[in-house]
Tab-separated table of C-alpha atoms in Angstrom:
chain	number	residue	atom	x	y	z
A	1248	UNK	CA	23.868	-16.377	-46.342
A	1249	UNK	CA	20.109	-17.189	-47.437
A	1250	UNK	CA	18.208	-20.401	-47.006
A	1251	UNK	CA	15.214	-21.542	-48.738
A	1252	UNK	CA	12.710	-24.591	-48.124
A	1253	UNK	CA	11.267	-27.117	-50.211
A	1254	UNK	CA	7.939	-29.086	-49.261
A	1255	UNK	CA	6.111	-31.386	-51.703
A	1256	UNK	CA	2.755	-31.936	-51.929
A	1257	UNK	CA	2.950	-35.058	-50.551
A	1258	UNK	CA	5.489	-37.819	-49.564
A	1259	UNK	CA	7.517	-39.689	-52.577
A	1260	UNK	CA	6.573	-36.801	-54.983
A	1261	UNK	CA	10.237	-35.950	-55.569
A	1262	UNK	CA	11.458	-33.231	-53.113
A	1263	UNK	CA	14.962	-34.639	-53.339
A	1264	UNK	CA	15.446	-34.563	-56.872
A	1265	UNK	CA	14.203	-31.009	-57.412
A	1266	UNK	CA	16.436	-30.117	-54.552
A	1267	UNK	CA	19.243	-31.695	-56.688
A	1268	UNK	CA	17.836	-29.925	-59.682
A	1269	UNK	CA	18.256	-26.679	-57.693
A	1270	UNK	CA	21.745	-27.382	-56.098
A	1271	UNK	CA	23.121	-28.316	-59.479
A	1272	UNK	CA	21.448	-25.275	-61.379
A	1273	UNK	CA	22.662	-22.655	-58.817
A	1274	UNK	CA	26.499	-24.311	-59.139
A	1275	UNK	CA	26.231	-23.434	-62.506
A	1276	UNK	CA	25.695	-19.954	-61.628
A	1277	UNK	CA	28.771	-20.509	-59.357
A	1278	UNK	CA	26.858	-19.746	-55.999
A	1279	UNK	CA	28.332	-21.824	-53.163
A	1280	UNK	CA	25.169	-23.767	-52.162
A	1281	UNK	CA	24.667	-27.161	-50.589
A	1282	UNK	CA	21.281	-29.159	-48.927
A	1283	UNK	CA	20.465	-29.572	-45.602
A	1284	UNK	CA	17.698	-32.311	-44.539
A	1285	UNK	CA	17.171	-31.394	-40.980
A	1286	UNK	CA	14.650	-34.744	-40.728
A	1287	UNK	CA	15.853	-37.929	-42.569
A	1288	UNK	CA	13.515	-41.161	-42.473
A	1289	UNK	CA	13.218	-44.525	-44.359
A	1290	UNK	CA	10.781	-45.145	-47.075
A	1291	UNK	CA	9.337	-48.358	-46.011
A	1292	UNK	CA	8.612	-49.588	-42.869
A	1293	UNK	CA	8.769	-53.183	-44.354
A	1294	UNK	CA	12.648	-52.562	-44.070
A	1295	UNK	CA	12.602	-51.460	-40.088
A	1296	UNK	CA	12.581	-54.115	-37.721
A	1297	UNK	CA	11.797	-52.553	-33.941
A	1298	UNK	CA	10.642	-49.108	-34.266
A	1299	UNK	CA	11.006	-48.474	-30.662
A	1300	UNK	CA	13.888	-50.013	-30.315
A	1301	UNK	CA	16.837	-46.955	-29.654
A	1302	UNK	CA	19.231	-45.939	-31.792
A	1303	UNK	CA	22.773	-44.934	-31.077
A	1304	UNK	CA	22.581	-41.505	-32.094
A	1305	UNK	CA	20.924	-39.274	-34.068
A	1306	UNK	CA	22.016	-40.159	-37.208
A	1307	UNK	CA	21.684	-43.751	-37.158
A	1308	UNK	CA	23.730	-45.703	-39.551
A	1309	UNK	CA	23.914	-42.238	-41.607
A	1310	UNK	CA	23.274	-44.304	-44.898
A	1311	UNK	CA	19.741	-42.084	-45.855
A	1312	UNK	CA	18.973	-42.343	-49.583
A	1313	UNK	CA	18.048	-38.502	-49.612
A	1314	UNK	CA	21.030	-36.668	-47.900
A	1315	UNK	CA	23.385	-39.241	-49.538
A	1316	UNK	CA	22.094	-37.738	-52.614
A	1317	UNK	CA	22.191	-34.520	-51.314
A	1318	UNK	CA	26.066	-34.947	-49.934
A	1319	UNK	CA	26.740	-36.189	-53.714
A	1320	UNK	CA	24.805	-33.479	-54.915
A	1321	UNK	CA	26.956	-30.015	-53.782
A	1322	UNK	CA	30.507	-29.375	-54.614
A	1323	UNK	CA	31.388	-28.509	-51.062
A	1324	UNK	CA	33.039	-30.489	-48.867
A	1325	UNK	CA	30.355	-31.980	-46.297
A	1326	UNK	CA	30.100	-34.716	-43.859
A	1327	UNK	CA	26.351	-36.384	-43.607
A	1328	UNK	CA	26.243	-34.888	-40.017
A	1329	UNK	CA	26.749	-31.387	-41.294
A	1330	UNK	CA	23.535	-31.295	-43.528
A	1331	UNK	CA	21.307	-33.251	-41.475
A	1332	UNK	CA	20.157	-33.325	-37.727
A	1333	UNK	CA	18.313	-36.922	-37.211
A	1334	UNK	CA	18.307	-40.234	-39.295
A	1335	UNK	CA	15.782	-42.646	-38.361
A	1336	UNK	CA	15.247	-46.067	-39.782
A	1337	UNK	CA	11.266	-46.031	-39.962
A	1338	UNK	CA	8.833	-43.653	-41.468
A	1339	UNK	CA	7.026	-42.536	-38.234
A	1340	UNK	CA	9.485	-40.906	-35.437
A	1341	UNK	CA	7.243	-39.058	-34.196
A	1342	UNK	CA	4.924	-41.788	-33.109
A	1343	UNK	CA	7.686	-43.988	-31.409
A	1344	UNK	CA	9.454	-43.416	-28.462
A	1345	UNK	CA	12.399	-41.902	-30.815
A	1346	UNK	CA	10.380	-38.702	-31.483
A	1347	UNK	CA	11.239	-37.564	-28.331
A	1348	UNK	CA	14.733	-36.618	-29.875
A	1349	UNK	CA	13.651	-34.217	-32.287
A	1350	UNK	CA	14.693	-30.635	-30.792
A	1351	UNK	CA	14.096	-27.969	-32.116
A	1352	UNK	CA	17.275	-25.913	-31.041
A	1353	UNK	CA	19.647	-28.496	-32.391
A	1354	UNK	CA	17.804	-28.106	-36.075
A	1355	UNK	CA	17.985	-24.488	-35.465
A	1356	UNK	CA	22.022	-24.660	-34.626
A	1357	UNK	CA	22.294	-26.814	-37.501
A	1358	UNK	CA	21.124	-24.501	-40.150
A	1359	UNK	CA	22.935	-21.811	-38.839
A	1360	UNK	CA	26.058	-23.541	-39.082
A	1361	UNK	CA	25.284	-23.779	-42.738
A	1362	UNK	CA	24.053	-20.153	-43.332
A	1363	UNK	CA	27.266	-18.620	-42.147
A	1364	UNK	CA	29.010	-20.763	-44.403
A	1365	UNK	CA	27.243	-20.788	-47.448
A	1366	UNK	CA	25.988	-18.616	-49.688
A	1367	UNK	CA	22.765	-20.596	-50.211
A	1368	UNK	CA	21.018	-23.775	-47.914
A	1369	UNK	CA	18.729	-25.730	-50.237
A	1370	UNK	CA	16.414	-27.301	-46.678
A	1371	UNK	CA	14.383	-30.186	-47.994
A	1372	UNK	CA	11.594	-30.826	-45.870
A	1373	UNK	CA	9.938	-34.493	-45.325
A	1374	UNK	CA	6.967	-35.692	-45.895
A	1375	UNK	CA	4.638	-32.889	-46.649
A	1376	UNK	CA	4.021	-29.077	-45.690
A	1377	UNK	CA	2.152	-29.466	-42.485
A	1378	UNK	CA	3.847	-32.772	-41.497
A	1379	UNK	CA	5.013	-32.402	-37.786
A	1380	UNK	CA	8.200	-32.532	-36.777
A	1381	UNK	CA	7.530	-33.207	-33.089
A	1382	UNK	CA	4.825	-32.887	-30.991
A	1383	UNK	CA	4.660	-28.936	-30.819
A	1384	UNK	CA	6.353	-27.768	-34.308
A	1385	UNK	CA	5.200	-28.710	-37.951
A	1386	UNK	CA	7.533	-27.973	-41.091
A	1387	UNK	CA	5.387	-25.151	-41.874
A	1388	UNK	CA	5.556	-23.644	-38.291
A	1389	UNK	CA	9.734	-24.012	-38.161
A	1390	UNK	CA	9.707	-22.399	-41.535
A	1391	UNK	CA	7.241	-20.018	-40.371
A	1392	UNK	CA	9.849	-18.939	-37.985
A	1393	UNK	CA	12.614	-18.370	-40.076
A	1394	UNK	CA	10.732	-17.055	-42.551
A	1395	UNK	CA	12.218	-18.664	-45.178
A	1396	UNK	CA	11.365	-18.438	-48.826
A	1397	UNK	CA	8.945	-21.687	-49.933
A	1398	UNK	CA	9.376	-23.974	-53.200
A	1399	UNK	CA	6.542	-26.094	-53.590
A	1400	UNK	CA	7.509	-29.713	-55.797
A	1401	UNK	CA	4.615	-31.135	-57.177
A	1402	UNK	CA	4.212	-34.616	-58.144
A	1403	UNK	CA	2.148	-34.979	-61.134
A	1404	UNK	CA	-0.246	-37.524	-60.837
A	1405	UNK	CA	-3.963	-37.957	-60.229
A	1406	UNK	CA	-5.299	-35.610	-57.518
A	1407	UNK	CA	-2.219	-33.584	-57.722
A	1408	UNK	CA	-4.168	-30.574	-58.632
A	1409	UNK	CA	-6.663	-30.448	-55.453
A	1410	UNK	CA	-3.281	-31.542	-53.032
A	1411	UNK	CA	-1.458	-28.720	-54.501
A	1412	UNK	CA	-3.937	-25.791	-54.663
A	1413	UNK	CA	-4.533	-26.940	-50.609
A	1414	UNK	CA	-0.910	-26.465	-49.990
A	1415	UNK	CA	-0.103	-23.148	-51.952
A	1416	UNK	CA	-3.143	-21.952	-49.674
A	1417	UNK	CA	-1.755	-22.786	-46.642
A	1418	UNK	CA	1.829	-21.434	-47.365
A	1419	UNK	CA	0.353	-18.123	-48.396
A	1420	UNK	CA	-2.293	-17.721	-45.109
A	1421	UNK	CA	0.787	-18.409	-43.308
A	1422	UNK	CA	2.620	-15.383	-44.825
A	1423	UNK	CA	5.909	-17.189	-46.112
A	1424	UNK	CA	7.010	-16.001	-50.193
A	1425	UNK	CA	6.372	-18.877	-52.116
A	1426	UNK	CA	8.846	-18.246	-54.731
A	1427	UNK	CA	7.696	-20.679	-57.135
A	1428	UNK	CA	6.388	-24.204	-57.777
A	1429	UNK	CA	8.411	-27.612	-59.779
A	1430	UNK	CA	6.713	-30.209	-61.736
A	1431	UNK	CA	7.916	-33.455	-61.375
A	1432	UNK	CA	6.443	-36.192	-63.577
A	1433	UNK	CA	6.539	-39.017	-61.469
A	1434	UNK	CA	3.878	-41.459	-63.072
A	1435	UNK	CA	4.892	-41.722	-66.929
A	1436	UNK	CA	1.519	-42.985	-68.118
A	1437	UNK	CA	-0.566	-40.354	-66.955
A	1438	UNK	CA	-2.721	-38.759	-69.489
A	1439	UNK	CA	-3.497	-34.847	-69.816
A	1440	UNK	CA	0.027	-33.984	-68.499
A	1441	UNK	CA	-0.281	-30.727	-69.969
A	1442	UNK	CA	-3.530	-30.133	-69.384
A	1443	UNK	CA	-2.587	-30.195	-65.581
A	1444	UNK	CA	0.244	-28.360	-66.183
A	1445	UNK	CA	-1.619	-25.608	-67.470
A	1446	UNK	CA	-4.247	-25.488	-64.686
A	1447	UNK	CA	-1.740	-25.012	-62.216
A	1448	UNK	CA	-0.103	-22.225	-63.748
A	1449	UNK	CA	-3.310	-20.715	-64.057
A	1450	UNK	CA	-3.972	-21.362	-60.068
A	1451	UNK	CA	-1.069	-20.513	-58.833
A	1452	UNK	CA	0.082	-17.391	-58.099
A	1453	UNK	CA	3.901	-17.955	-58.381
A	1454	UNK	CA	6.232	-19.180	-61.266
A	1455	UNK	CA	6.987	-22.468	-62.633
A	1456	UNK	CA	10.430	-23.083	-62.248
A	1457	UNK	CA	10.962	-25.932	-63.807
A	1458	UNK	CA	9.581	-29.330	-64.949
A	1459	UNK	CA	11.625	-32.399	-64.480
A	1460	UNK	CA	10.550	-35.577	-66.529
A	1461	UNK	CA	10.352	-39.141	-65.779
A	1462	UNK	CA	14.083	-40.071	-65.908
A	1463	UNK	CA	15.616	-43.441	-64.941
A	1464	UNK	CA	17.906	-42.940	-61.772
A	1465	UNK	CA	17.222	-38.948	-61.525
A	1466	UNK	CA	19.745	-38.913	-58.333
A	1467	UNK	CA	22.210	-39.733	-60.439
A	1468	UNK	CA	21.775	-37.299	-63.696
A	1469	UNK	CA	22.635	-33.703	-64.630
A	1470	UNK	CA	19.088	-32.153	-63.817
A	1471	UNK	CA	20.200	-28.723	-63.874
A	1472	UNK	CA	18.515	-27.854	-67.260
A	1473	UNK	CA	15.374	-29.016	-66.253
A	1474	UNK	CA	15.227	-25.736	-63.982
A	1475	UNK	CA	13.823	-23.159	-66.588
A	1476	UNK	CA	13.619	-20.282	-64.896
A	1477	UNK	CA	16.603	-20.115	-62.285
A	1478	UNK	CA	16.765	-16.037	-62.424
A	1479	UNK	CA	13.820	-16.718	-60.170
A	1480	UNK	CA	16.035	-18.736	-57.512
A	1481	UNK	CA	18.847	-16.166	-57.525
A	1482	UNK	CA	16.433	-13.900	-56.342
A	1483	UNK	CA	17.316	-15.087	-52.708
A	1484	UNK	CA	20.473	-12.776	-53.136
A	1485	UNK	CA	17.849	-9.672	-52.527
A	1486	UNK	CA	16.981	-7.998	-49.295
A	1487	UNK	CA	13.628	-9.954	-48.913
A	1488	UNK	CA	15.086	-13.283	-48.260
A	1489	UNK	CA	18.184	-12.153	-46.184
């Protein structure tokens, strides 16, 4: 009956993952949860041959890395179609004739489909917080609208710092609860880790909830224990988040 959202910083800094952290960490708690990914797109436009060329429907060949992961993530019984509204096989949508697809109302439908069923909707944004999703509505203005609760997934690596203190801004002037912040280490040979670390507890003004290492095949693992502080996350349950 609550939803939550979950931006990054940036693209490829692990918003799946920590939404599979989360998933797995609330099942432990025995809260009926699963992920939605309203917006679904390939990694690498090297792999998409004719980005204007249409596609069947608006799932395309439903084979997404991300809601895969999040389908194998939950213990309920889901269908790709029921936790995500478009699949596209390039990285830019909204610059090709395809974006014209994106509506609004059918994302809208689709997440209230899941609300009514489940206790909890994990929604894993793409790209980054004020990404657009068509030409009139950014992530942060859909969420805006719900006025759903905000985890922010950092990805630790050079410049992380500046990208996230920009983004925790934004969420905040925008009047959304940011309900806390995960680290995920996704460049192993980065010095002053913990140095960083500390500086953005220090900026932030919301809780670390976890930090997830550099693991081999993370969308595969247990990453449940990697979410520290998950009394924060069942604090959706309360009337602010309803």
């Amino acid at each position: 009956m609550s939803s939550f959202f979950v931006t990054g910083t940036d693209t490829n800094v692990g918003k799946t993952i920590a939404t599979r952290a989360i998933i797995q960490a609330l099942q432990e708690l025995d809260v009926d949860v699963v992920g939605y990914k309203p917006i679904a797109c390939m990694q690498d436009d090297e792999n998409s041959v004719g980005n204007n060329v249409e596609q069947e429907s608006d799932y395309g060949a439903e084979d997404n890395v991300d809601v895969l992961t999040l389908m194998n993530t939950t213990k309920q019984d889901v269908s790709y179609r029921d936790i995500n509204s478009y699949t596209f096989g390039h990285t830019m949508p909204l610059f090709t004739d395809q974006g014209e697809q994106i509506q609004i109302e059918k994302i809208n439908q689709d997440l209230d489909k899941l609300n009514q069923k489940y206790q909890t909707v994990v929604v894993e944004g793409c790209f980054g917080w004020l990404s657009p999703i068509n030409k009139h509505f950014s992530f942060a203005d859909w969420v805006v609208t719900h006025q759903m609760p905000v985890v922010l997934v950092v990805g630790i690596k050079e410049g992380c710092i500046n990208h996230t203190l920009l983004t925790v801004q934004s969420i905040l002037n925008l009047g959304v609860p940011l309900i806390g912040w995960i680290a995920n280490r996704i460049n192993p040979c980065l010095g002053h880790y913990a140095e960083m670390i500390d500086t953005l507890r220090n900026k932030i003004d919301a809780p670390l909830l976890g930090e997830i290492p550099y693991i081999y095949k993370p969308e595969i693992q247990n990453l449940a224990k990697y979410m520290t502080n998950i009394e924060r996350l069942t604090y959706l349950k309360t009337e602010l988040v309803r």
